[in-house]
């Protein structure tokens, strides 16, 4: 297993070994151009035998046809090992297509691309080039249309975004045109490429990887989406409830280049008009829904997500994962308890070797067994990981739990029995209150929520997958927001996912991952878990606008005094409620800091007889019965001032 080093200088012993390896590579017949990508499996792993400081660094502009009459060119910065080309060998490609290389930067240190006085690339953000180029990979960083040095316009997940990245995959496979400059006519081909491409990236970058995979493009062998969006509607809305203070036009304005800002007013206008803030589904959202095209995905998928990601919420992961599973796509998953964080920053020493083996297998053809290993790695507590052969685990069943009135006024129960007809609970929406406030008062009647709690569990109870809460509610006004959250009531040490680092703390010292140069050292600040002691943990949440009760696509005003039935989709989770803790379901109105309030603040009456929660329990119904019967484990004493992770307010202007 490769180990990080603080020193980027290569010792003499390594130089000798590298020279011998290079000599053998010249003397022995090399495999054919595509052997490493598609030929018979080989044992072992790729080794850092190529020089990084002598690597070829170049820029190419790839042609993208945007209409019958117009083409744009997207800028592609490339770093690739020099030795394979000199030996007549081709290399596979690791590709990260992003809008952030000039405006915002990538990674925990917000690195941007840099260039020398000739315009040639110097710094490639992140560690992909430092680590993988010496191992025989090319690293290709693409400026999405309308950003940095590319032509075109930003359309936030639409055709322009997707085609500008897909065109580069086509160029790497000889199906598109490339040029030496943005405006010149000197053609460039990718004769050095095997055509095998793996796309990787966090957030917007990973979203583009999902989108390109959903086109079914040939040559894309694998994708590694990290905290990625699967449907842009679900980034901005939750069944009609607005999640952020602006639509895709705001994001486009943030990332587009000065030139794009001057020429793309019509595209900006379409983003505004096509994404009304009423939460209705429009054709704009259909174009940006990749879940519907999961059946076209040919690439394997290694998905990574933070279970407490409040930016790109795990609903995106859950629906994408389920769609891929339905179509038999080969896949792997890592789930951390952090927020919107790259695995390089929450599990670096395990992540880089795992990613190395993943790319070796799918891009170079090594038979290293990575595809036969457990499908899922799940973080249970800070830096404590478990594995599952499949995910969700075998034996997971959706189990219907029901709220009912309890012995304490204003605090209900959560169990298997259905409440008697006519049983109700009431609350008044208070847009100043959040899930942290509701959870802290789970054992007390408060006017802003309805809470339902199990007895202390006698055994651990694991929930793994996506939940849904079906509500029958009667509003007092013509509009209403609804929230439902699942809470683990009990003490724990968790990552502080709402803190500045979203669960990590950045340290001053650095470790180096691969080779480096003065302009691109490959050394990055270390991180550690940012841990907080809490007395309750919200681990899944979902929201809706009641006006979208009949259709997630079209809202309408509701009639005061009339009952409505609506289902709230709760984000995918994987959480163990330990013995001695209690599981709570809380239903309320506006979740402050996470959704925007309605135009009114209604009082809502919940019909408990017609309300239920479908939860993905490992072991199903029997597991719940075992965990809620028998001798109860004594819970820890309730604190005088309950502590949870409080979401900062406001938090509605983050970038994906």
XYZ file of C-alpha atoms in Angstrom:
656
model
C 0.000 0.000 0.000
C 1.523 3.343 -1.003
C 2.448 5.600 1.896
C 2.442 9.399 1.836
C 5.720 11.206 2.140
C 6.564 14.770 3.043
C 9.506 14.890 0.640
C 8.841 15.337 -3.072
C 12.449 14.607 -4.037
C 13.032 11.117 -5.441
C 15.830 9.187 -3.661
C 18.663 7.581 -5.647
C 17.346 4.051 -5.056
C 14.050 4.996 -6.621
C 15.822 6.597 -9.573
C 17.759 3.410 -10.214
C 14.625 1.269 -9.945
C 12.772 3.623 -12.240
C 15.549 3.506 -14.806
C 15.600 -0.310 -14.765
C 11.836 -0.458 -15.146
C 11.945 1.964 -18.054
C 14.718 -0.086 -19.715
C 12.676 -3.280 -19.374
C 9.665 -1.477 -20.824
C 11.728 -0.658 -23.919
C 13.215 -4.160 -24.279
C 9.969 -6.067 -23.706
C 7.168 -5.824 -26.270
C 4.477 -3.447 -24.999
C 0.813 -4.413 -24.999
C -1.423 -3.093 -27.737
C -2.924 0.359 -27.383
C -6.138 -0.839 -25.728
C -4.811 -3.859 -23.842
C -4.581 -2.159 -20.463
C -8.118 -0.868 -20.755
C -9.969 -3.870 -22.166
C -7.683 -6.870 -22.413
C -7.325 -9.864 -20.082
C -6.920 -9.014 -16.414
C -3.408 -8.730 -14.995
C -2.266 -9.151 -11.430
C -0.431 -6.417 -9.562
C -0.842 -2.667 -9.761
C 0.438 0.316 -11.683
C 3.704 1.643 -10.276
C 5.168 5.176 -10.150
C 7.824 4.501 -12.802
C 7.326 7.623 -14.937
C 8.811 11.035 -14.323
C 6.407 13.738 -13.205
C 8.671 16.724 -13.764
C 9.210 15.705 -17.407
C 5.534 14.958 -18.056
C 3.877 16.481 -21.115
C 1.757 19.481 -20.123
C -0.431 20.914 -22.831
C -3.725 22.619 -23.585
C -6.168 21.596 -26.281
C -9.457 23.171 -27.329
C -12.080 20.553 -28.217
C -14.893 21.396 -30.586
C -18.468 21.123 -29.298
C -21.378 21.468 -31.704
C -24.028 23.585 -30.004
C -26.409 23.922 -32.955
C -26.603 23.221 -36.664
C -24.780 26.484 -37.356
C -22.490 26.963 -34.372
C -19.617 25.259 -32.621
C -17.809 26.228 -29.435
C -14.435 25.151 -28.110
C -13.830 23.981 -24.576
C -10.427 24.257 -22.960
C -8.766 21.006 -21.901
C -5.589 21.009 -19.819
C -3.618 17.773 -19.959
C -0.691 16.303 -18.064
C 0.528 12.894 -19.205
C 3.669 10.796 -18.794
C 6.228 11.360 -21.532
C 7.811 7.892 -21.511
C 4.841 5.805 -22.785
C 4.471 8.002 -25.868
C 8.182 7.669 -26.568
C 7.762 3.882 -26.351
C 4.721 3.844 -28.630
C 2.349 3.066 -25.760
C -0.954 4.677 -24.936
C -2.357 5.599 -21.546
C -5.837 5.807 -19.991
C -7.344 9.049 -18.734
C -8.601 10.357 -15.407
C -10.816 13.340 -16.148
C -12.334 16.062 -13.953
C -14.686 18.466 -15.745
C -15.466 21.507 -13.600
C -16.767 25.093 -13.695
C -14.630 26.030 -10.689
C -11.051 26.110 -11.976
C -10.941 29.916 -12.153
C -13.768 31.243 -9.988
C -13.682 29.218 -6.792
C -10.995 26.540 -6.803
C -11.068 22.849 -5.982
C -10.377 20.857 -2.860
C -10.046 21.798 0.771
C -7.457 24.448 -0.144
C -9.462 25.933 -3.052
C -6.706 25.346 -5.603
C -7.062 26.909 -9.036
C -5.377 26.180 -12.335
C -2.247 28.209 -12.987
C -0.352 28.815 -16.228
C 3.109 29.988 -17.230
C 3.926 33.005 -19.358
C 3.212 30.982 -22.511
C -0.219 29.932 -21.315
C 0.856 26.357 -20.650
C -0.618 24.698 -17.525
C 1.502 24.598 -14.363
C -0.698 23.707 -11.400
C -3.387 21.079 -11.710
C -5.660 21.315 -8.643
C -5.904 18.297 -6.347
C -3.629 15.282 -6.211
C -4.787 13.286 -9.234
C -1.903 14.385 -11.447
C 0.793 14.044 -8.775
C -0.243 10.538 -7.837
C -1.492 9.000 -11.082
C 0.697 10.479 -13.837
C 3.823 8.656 -12.548
C 1.695 5.494 -12.576
C 0.942 5.748 -16.280
C -2.262 7.774 -16.409
C -3.053 11.030 -18.140
C -4.999 13.561 -16.084
C -7.360 15.787 -18.045
C -9.028 18.843 -16.489
C -11.866 20.348 -18.515
C -13.198 23.900 -18.202
C -16.938 23.492 -18.664
C -18.518 25.691 -21.326
C -18.599 29.350 -20.356
C -15.962 29.044 -17.624
C -12.268 29.925 -17.425
C -10.798 29.583 -20.947
C -13.753 27.870 -22.673
C -16.257 29.249 -25.168
C -19.987 28.818 -24.727
C -22.346 29.507 -21.855
C -22.964 27.975 -18.453
C -26.364 26.312 -18.272
C -26.044 24.552 -14.879
C -26.406 20.884 -15.684
C -28.069 21.342 -19.061
C -27.013 20.384 -22.551
C -24.137 22.862 -22.733
C -22.539 21.565 -19.536
C -22.975 17.927 -20.454
C -21.936 18.176 -24.085
C -18.823 20.191 -23.261
C -17.579 17.301 -21.095
C -18.868 14.503 -23.324
C -17.096 16.042 -26.331
C -13.777 15.573 -24.547
C -14.507 11.862 -24.026
C -15.308 11.706 -27.734
C -12.047 13.491 -28.614
C -10.070 11.077 -26.462
C -11.651 8.297 -28.510
C -11.045 9.922 -31.914
C -14.649 11.016 -32.477
C -14.294 14.796 -32.054
C -11.957 17.535 -33.232
C -9.341 19.246 -31.134
C -7.203 22.299 -31.857
C -3.969 23.727 -30.528
C -5.573 27.075 -29.688
C -8.961 28.608 -28.999
C -9.228 30.256 -32.410
C -6.595 28.565 -34.578
C -6.999 25.757 -37.109
C -4.064 23.504 -36.167
C -5.655 20.135 -35.369
C -4.621 17.976 -32.418
C -5.478 14.331 -31.913
C -5.277 12.206 -28.768
C -3.132 9.475 -30.290
C -1.563 8.941 -26.865
C -4.906 7.854 -25.312
C -6.240 4.308 -25.034
C -9.739 5.814 -25.060
C -10.482 4.446 -21.592
C -11.741 7.328 -19.450
C -12.637 7.575 -15.777
C -14.428 10.734 -14.643
C -14.108 11.922 -11.062
C -15.066 14.981 -9.081
C -16.822 16.406 -6.081
C -20.093 18.337 -6.154
C -20.709 20.044 -9.530
C -17.809 18.047 -11.014
C -19.268 14.739 -9.841
C -22.666 15.853 -11.100
C -21.199 16.283 -14.577
C -19.730 12.773 -14.298
C -23.222 11.429 -13.529
C -24.665 13.376 -16.447
C -22.062 12.236 -18.991
C -22.439 8.622 -17.851
C -26.192 8.967 -18.390
C -25.560 9.735 -22.076
C -24.121 6.240 -22.516
C -21.021 7.621 -24.238
C -18.559 4.963 -25.393
C -15.147 5.033 -23.741
C -16.320 6.193 -20.325
C -15.385 3.141 -18.271
C -16.036 4.374 -14.745
C -17.149 7.425 -12.775
C -16.402 8.473 -9.194
C -19.060 11.036 -8.214
C -18.426 12.606 -4.793
C -21.299 14.492 -3.147
C -22.929 14.727 -6.574
C -26.340 15.852 -7.811
C -28.534 13.372 -9.687
C -31.446 15.714 -10.491
C -31.078 19.497 -10.415
C -34.716 20.030 -9.407
C -33.946 18.179 -6.194
C -31.019 20.479 -5.576
C -33.206 23.573 -5.578
C -36.538 22.157 -4.374
C -38.044 19.407 -2.239
C -41.492 18.623 -3.622
C -42.141 22.306 -4.258
C -40.416 23.706 -1.145
C -37.559 26.032 -2.110
C -34.226 25.007 -0.588
C -31.967 27.897 -1.587
C -32.322 31.635 -1.921
C -31.864 31.645 -5.697
C -32.136 29.376 -8.705
C -29.591 28.107 -11.240
C -29.129 31.599 -12.656
C -27.370 32.601 -9.444
C -24.924 29.725 -9.724
C -24.283 30.441 -13.408
C -23.444 34.050 -12.568
C -20.953 32.880 -9.959
C -18.963 30.533 -12.166
C -19.105 32.029 -15.675
C -16.137 33.838 -17.180
C -16.183 37.552 -17.933
C -16.582 36.781 -21.619
C -19.498 34.455 -20.999
C -21.170 37.028 -18.783
C -21.060 39.480 -21.670
C -22.459 37.111 -24.304
C -24.818 34.781 -22.423
C -27.691 37.021 -21.348
C -30.182 34.896 -23.293
C -29.051 31.725 -21.503
C -29.327 33.485 -18.148
C -32.845 34.577 -19.035
C -33.834 31.009 -19.910
C -32.504 29.808 -16.556
C -34.657 32.365 -14.744
C -37.799 31.752 -16.784
C -37.411 27.984 -16.787
C -36.934 27.636 -13.030
C -39.778 29.528 -11.339
C -39.466 29.834 -7.571
C -42.923 28.315 -7.080
C -41.321 24.860 -7.149
C -43.124 23.562 -10.234
C -41.390 21.033 -12.456
C -40.669 22.489 -15.893
C -38.947 21.183 -19.043
C -35.744 22.788 -17.750
C -35.725 20.287 -14.872
C -36.500 17.330 -17.149
C -33.360 18.123 -19.146
C -31.373 18.112 -15.897
C -32.770 14.868 -14.470
C -30.133 12.163 -14.906
C -31.997 9.524 -12.888
C -34.409 8.913 -15.741
C -31.461 7.971 -17.993
C -29.742 5.618 -15.542
C -30.508 2.756 -17.916
C -28.039 4.230 -20.417
C -25.110 4.115 -17.988
C -22.360 1.747 -19.183
C -19.676 2.866 -16.743
C -19.110 1.401 -13.304
C -19.898 3.824 -10.463
C -17.956 4.426 -7.236
C -20.212 6.835 -5.327
C -19.115 8.779 -2.252
C -21.407 10.917 -0.104
C -21.616 12.538 3.303
C -24.622 11.305 5.241
C -24.886 14.769 6.773
C -24.401 16.678 3.525
C -26.854 19.570 3.782
C -25.709 21.064 0.483
C -26.109 18.150 -1.928
C -28.418 16.096 0.246
C -28.381 12.303 0.216
C -31.693 12.204 -1.653
C -29.505 12.630 -4.735
C -27.435 9.609 -3.812
C -30.401 7.447 -2.836
C -32.426 7.892 -6.011
C -29.356 7.593 -8.263
C -28.140 4.485 -6.455
C -31.551 2.811 -6.645
C -31.858 3.585 -10.355
C -28.389 2.206 -11.084
C -29.197 -0.932 -9.097
C -32.428 -1.422 -11.046
C -30.386 -1.437 -14.269
C -27.629 -3.719 -12.973
C -24.838 -1.125 -13.057
C -21.663 -2.269 -11.299
C -21.169 -0.009 -8.297
C -19.446 0.687 -4.994
C -20.180 3.200 -2.234
C -18.535 5.062 0.647
C -20.747 6.874 3.174
C -19.183 9.194 5.731
C -20.832 11.038 8.622
C -19.351 14.330 7.397
C -21.056 17.008 5.356
C -20.031 18.113 1.852
C -16.473 16.783 2.143
C -14.105 14.912 -0.194
C -12.859 11.505 1.048
C -9.314 12.813 0.576
C -10.105 14.997 3.577
C -11.952 12.554 5.803
C -10.151 9.233 5.135
C -7.081 10.054 3.080
C -4.822 7.097 3.874
C -7.471 4.569 2.858
C -9.042 6.581 0.052
C -6.076 7.104 -2.258
C -5.015 3.415 -2.374
C -8.650 2.361 -2.901
C -9.108 4.833 -5.739
C -5.797 3.660 -7.197
C -6.982 0.056 -7.283
C -10.368 1.107 -8.688
C -8.802 2.965 -11.615
C -6.208 0.236 -12.148
C -9.000 -2.306 -12.548
C -11.434 -0.350 -14.707
C -8.983 1.687 -16.792
C -5.884 -0.524 -16.999
C -7.445 -3.965 -16.678
C -5.661 -5.166 -13.547
C -7.348 -8.152 -11.915
C -6.873 -6.852 -8.380
C -10.214 -7.991 -6.967
C -11.507 -4.524 -6.119
C -14.846 -5.289 -7.761
C -15.272 -8.400 -5.585
C -14.721 -6.628 -2.281
C -17.577 -5.489 -0.016
C -19.730 -2.974 -1.862
C -20.092 -0.466 0.967
C -17.878 1.279 3.509
C -19.958 3.140 6.108
C -18.674 5.434 8.840
C -20.446 4.673 12.128
C -18.701 7.258 14.320
C -15.782 9.601 13.569
C -13.058 7.464 11.911
C -14.857 4.193 12.752
C -15.842 2.287 9.606
C -17.744 -0.901 8.818
C -18.338 -2.742 5.541
C -21.317 -4.424 3.894
C -21.267 -6.993 1.132
C -24.141 -5.145 -0.563
C -25.865 -1.847 0.162
C -28.454 -1.482 1.510
C -27.604 -4.659 3.448
C -29.329 -7.937 2.682
C -32.450 -8.283 4.803
C -33.325 -4.592 4.703
C -37.086 -4.195 4.479
C -39.336 -1.158 4.415
C -41.284 -1.344 7.658
C -44.335 0.771 8.417
C -44.232 2.575 11.754
C -47.123 4.679 12.991
C -47.439 7.681 15.283
C -49.991 7.666 18.067
C -50.987 9.742 21.060
C -48.813 9.149 24.115
C -49.223 9.234 27.871
C -47.618 12.688 28.030
C -49.653 15.484 26.467
C -48.012 16.722 23.283
C -45.520 13.834 23.077
C -46.702 10.870 21.014
C -45.459 7.348 20.545
C -43.925 5.664 17.496
C -44.635 1.981 16.976
C -46.461 -0.636 14.944
C -50.004 0.053 16.082
C -52.290 2.393 14.178
C -53.824 5.307 16.049
C -57.564 5.228 16.603
C -59.713 7.142 14.090
C -60.047 10.767 15.064
C -56.696 10.937 16.906
C -54.839 14.127 15.962
C -51.776 16.202 16.748
C -51.413 19.937 16.112
C -48.607 22.411 15.585
C -48.140 25.941 14.247
C -45.420 26.683 11.731
C -42.708 28.876 13.215
C -40.148 29.799 10.497
C -37.623 30.731 13.201
C -37.401 27.169 14.515
C -35.278 24.361 13.084
C -34.750 20.637 13.374
C -32.207 21.311 16.128
C -34.861 23.105 18.191
C -37.453 20.381 17.597
C -35.053 17.574 18.509
C -33.878 19.266 21.688
C -37.507 19.396 22.826
C -38.515 15.925 21.637
C -39.730 14.976 25.129
C -41.675 18.184 25.647
C -44.803 19.579 24.087
C -43.979 22.661 22.030
C -46.321 24.595 19.752
C -44.074 24.333 16.674
C -43.884 20.551 16.193
C -45.479 17.146 16.681
C -43.075 14.523 18.017
C -43.380 10.742 18.266
C -40.883 8.608 20.165
C -40.235 4.893 20.678
C -39.475 3.413 24.067
C -35.756 2.956 24.822
C -34.446 0.255 22.513
C -33.289 -3.085 23.922
C -31.175 -3.811 20.836
C -29.445 -1.779 18.179
C -31.739 -0.796 15.308
C -30.202 0.029 11.930
C -31.895 2.056 9.206
C -30.279 1.825 5.776
C -31.731 3.466 2.680
C -34.466 5.975 1.910
C -37.544 6.611 4.052
C -40.939 8.149 3.318
C -43.486 9.757 5.643
C -47.133 9.841 4.577
C -49.069 12.648 6.246
C -52.741 13.509 6.386
C -52.864 17.176 7.384
C -55.393 19.976 7.512
C -54.020 23.544 7.168
C -55.558 26.698 8.578
C -54.273 28.872 5.716
C -53.889 28.656 1.945
C -50.181 27.663 1.992
C -47.924 25.525 4.155
C -44.461 24.001 4.365
C -43.907 20.593 5.939
C -40.814 18.932 7.377
C -40.213 15.444 8.736
C -37.002 14.374 10.474
C -35.743 11.165 12.041
C -33.803 11.612 15.268
C -31.613 9.364 17.388
C -32.312 10.446 20.986
C -29.219 9.582 22.960
C -25.656 10.753 23.593
C -22.975 10.334 20.928
C -19.753 11.768 19.554
C -20.360 12.918 15.976
C -18.598 14.908 13.301
C -19.640 18.545 13.576
C -21.144 18.572 10.108
C -22.599 22.078 10.514
C -19.233 23.550 11.524
C -16.947 25.504 9.210
C -15.194 22.330 8.012
C -18.420 20.274 7.830
C -16.914 17.574 10.023
C -13.183 18.044 9.447
C -10.533 20.283 10.971
C -7.656 21.397 8.735
C -4.193 21.121 10.283
C -1.095 23.190 9.432
C 1.259 20.356 8.433
C 1.194 18.632 5.065
C 1.568 15.213 3.522
C 2.610 14.602 -0.082
C 0.794 12.255 -2.433
C 2.916 11.451 -5.427
C 5.592 13.490 -7.133
C 5.740 17.249 -7.394
C 7.312 20.327 -8.900
C 7.788 23.851 -7.608
C 4.531 24.877 -9.278
C 2.549 21.796 -8.232
C 3.983 20.149 -5.125
C 1.402 17.418 -4.545
C 1.485 18.259 -0.825
C -1.704 19.026 1.058
C -2.656 20.058 4.559
C -3.639 17.195 6.808
C -7.090 17.002 8.307
C -8.703 15.324 11.282
C -12.258 14.723 12.432
C -13.934 17.713 14.049
C -15.849 15.936 16.812
C -18.753 17.234 18.867
C -20.549 15.610 21.803
C -24.313 15.660 21.314
C -27.407 14.317 23.041
C -29.461 13.806 19.888
C -28.684 13.316 16.206
C -30.914 14.166 13.250
C -29.960 11.561 10.641
C -32.598 11.867 7.913
C -34.848 14.681 6.778
C -37.371 15.582 4.108
C -39.492 18.579 3.160
C -42.452 19.537 0.978
C -44.810 22.312 0.003
C -48.349 21.200 0.838
C -49.574 22.811 -2.373
C -47.766 20.013 -4.244
C -49.827 17.300 -2.512
C -51.490 16.101 -5.725
C -48.435 16.386 -7.971
C -44.769 16.904 -7.288
C -44.648 18.803 -10.572
C -47.402 21.372 -10.146
C -48.475 23.247 -7.027
C -51.683 25.023 -6.183
C -53.208 26.936 -3.313
C -54.726 24.742 -0.614
C -58.109 25.295 0.996
C -58.063 26.128 4.692
C -59.875 23.509 6.725
C -59.607 20.798 4.069
C -57.492 17.669 4.742
C -54.730 16.704 2.302
C -52.542 13.622 1.998
C -48.911 14.127 0.989
C -45.768 11.987 1.107
C -42.436 13.466 2.177
C -39.379 11.678 0.761
C -36.666 11.509 3.418
C -33.036 11.511 2.310
C -31.119 8.236 2.198
C -29.409 7.354 5.469
C -27.433 4.622 7.156
C -27.666 4.983 10.908
C -27.653 2.676 13.906
C -29.847 3.757 16.827
C -28.043 2.024 19.718
C -29.692 0.047 22.476
C -30.746 2.434 25.214
C -31.455 5.244 22.749
C -34.848 6.103 21.302
C -35.956 6.683 17.716
C -38.066 9.778 17.121
C -40.104 11.048 14.192
C -40.785 14.778 14.292
C -43.247 16.517 11.977
C -43.205 20.301 11.742
C -43.383 23.253 9.354
C -40.475 25.347 8.057
C -37.035 23.921 8.878
C -35.176 27.187 9.483
C -31.952 27.483 7.508
C -32.790 24.579 5.222
C -36.038 25.512 3.444
C -37.718 28.815 2.742
C -41.017 29.529 4.507
C -44.407 29.741 2.837
C -46.281 33.020 2.450
C -48.385 32.164 5.518
C -47.720 30.542 8.891
C -50.499 28.003 9.273
C -51.658 25.855 12.120
C -51.707 22.247 10.941
C -53.711 19.339 12.264
C -52.222 15.883 11.657
C -54.616 12.932 11.342
C -52.579 10.258 13.113
C -54.843 7.413 11.990
C -53.923 8.184 8.352
C -50.240 9.003 8.976
C -47.342 6.535 8.724
C -43.606 6.276 8.120
C -41.988 3.674 5.856
C -38.491 3.099 7.225
C -35.749 0.862 5.724
C -34.940 -1.358 8.718
C -32.174 -3.934 8.504
C -34.064 -7.056 9.569
C -37.392 -5.401 8.859
C -40.446 -5.828 11.090
C -38.826 -8.488 13.267
C -35.839 -6.261 13.997
C -38.127 -3.506 15.243
C -40.097 -5.914 17.429
C -36.883 -7.288 18.961
C -35.514 -3.785 19.553
C -38.651 -2.506 21.283
C -39.571 -5.490 23.450
C -37.984 -7.222 26.407
C -36.015 -5.679 29.217
C -35.218 -2.097 28.364
C -31.661 -0.808 28.528
C -31.577 2.192 30.854
C -31.085 5.349 28.810
C -28.556 7.971 29.803
C -29.971 10.786 31.950
C -31.480 13.586 29.921
C -29.252 16.671 29.994
C -30.518 19.912 31.430
C -29.664 21.668 28.155
C -29.850 19.157 25.263
C -27.063 19.480 22.720
C -27.300 18.781 19.009
C -25.683 20.004 15.827
C -27.313 23.321 15.024
C -27.504 24.225 11.346
C -26.226 27.786 10.828
C -28.804 30.309 9.620
C -28.903 31.467 6.926
C -27.352 28.651 4.886
C -29.141 29.077 1.575
C -26.366 30.399 -0.686
C -23.917 27.504 -0.962
C -22.435 26.215 -4.180
C -22.731 22.558 -5.163
